[in-house]
Amino acid sequence: MRALRKGQASSFNITRDIPGEARLVERAFNLGPGVLAEAVQFISQQLKLQDA
């Protein structure tokens, strides 16, 4: 958490926003979905948008 506040973990936060920081913390403490689950969800959303 301290590294986030000091900006030392910014290289792991690709989106550079608050939700990105939240995802980083969730992954670090195994609180949220994993990277693979998020990637599959993102790809499925993009495919739905293309079909529409």
C-alpha positions as CSV (number, residue, x, y, z in Angstrom):
1,M,0.0,0.0,0.0
2,R,2.8,2.4,0.8
3,A,4.4,1.7,-2.6
4,L,1.2,2.7,-4.3
5,R,1.1,6.0,-2.4
6,K,4.7,6.7,-3.2
7,G,4.2,5.9,-6.9
8,Q,6.6,2.9,-6.8
9,A,4.0,0.5,-8.1
10,S,2.9,2.6,-11.0
11,S,4.6,0.4,-13.5
12,F,2.2,-2.4,-12.5
13,N,-0.9,-0.1,-12.9
14,I,-1.3,-0.1,-16.7
15,T,-4.4,2.1,-16.7
16,R,-3.0,4.7,-14.3
17,D,-6.3,5.3,-12.5
18,I,-8.1,4.5,-9.3
19,P,-9.8,1.4,-10.5
20,G,-6.4,0.1,-11.7
21,E,-5.0,0.6,-8.3
22,A,-7.9,-1.2,-6.8
23,R,-7.4,-4.2,-9.2
24,L,-3.7,-4.2,-8.2
25,V,-4.5,-4.4,-4.5
26,E,-7.2,-7.1,-5.1
27,R,-4.7,-9.2,-7.0
28,A,-2.0,-8.8,-4.4
29,F,-4.2,-10.0,-1.6
30,N,-6.3,-12.5,-3.7
31,L,-9.5,-10.6,-3.2
32,G,-10.6,-10.2,-6.7
33,P,-10.6,-12.1,-10.0
34,G,-7.3,-13.1,-11.5
35,V,-5.7,-11.6,-14.5
36,L,-6.9,-14.4,-16.8
37,A,-10.5,-14.1,-15.7
38,E,-10.4,-10.3,-16.3
39,A,-8.8,-10.8,-19.8
40,V,-11.5,-13.3,-20.8
41,Q,-14.2,-10.9,-19.6
42,F,-12.7,-8.0,-21.4
43,I,-12.3,-10.0,-24.7
44,S,-15.9,-11.2,-24.5
45,Q,-17.2,-7.6,-23.9
46,Q,-15.2,-6.5,-27.0
47,L,-16.6,-9.3,-29.1
48,K,-20.2,-8.4,-28.1
49,L,-19.5,-4.7,-29.0
50,Q,-18.3,-5.8,-32.4
51,D,-21.3,-8.0,-33.1
52,A,-23.7,-5.2,-32.2
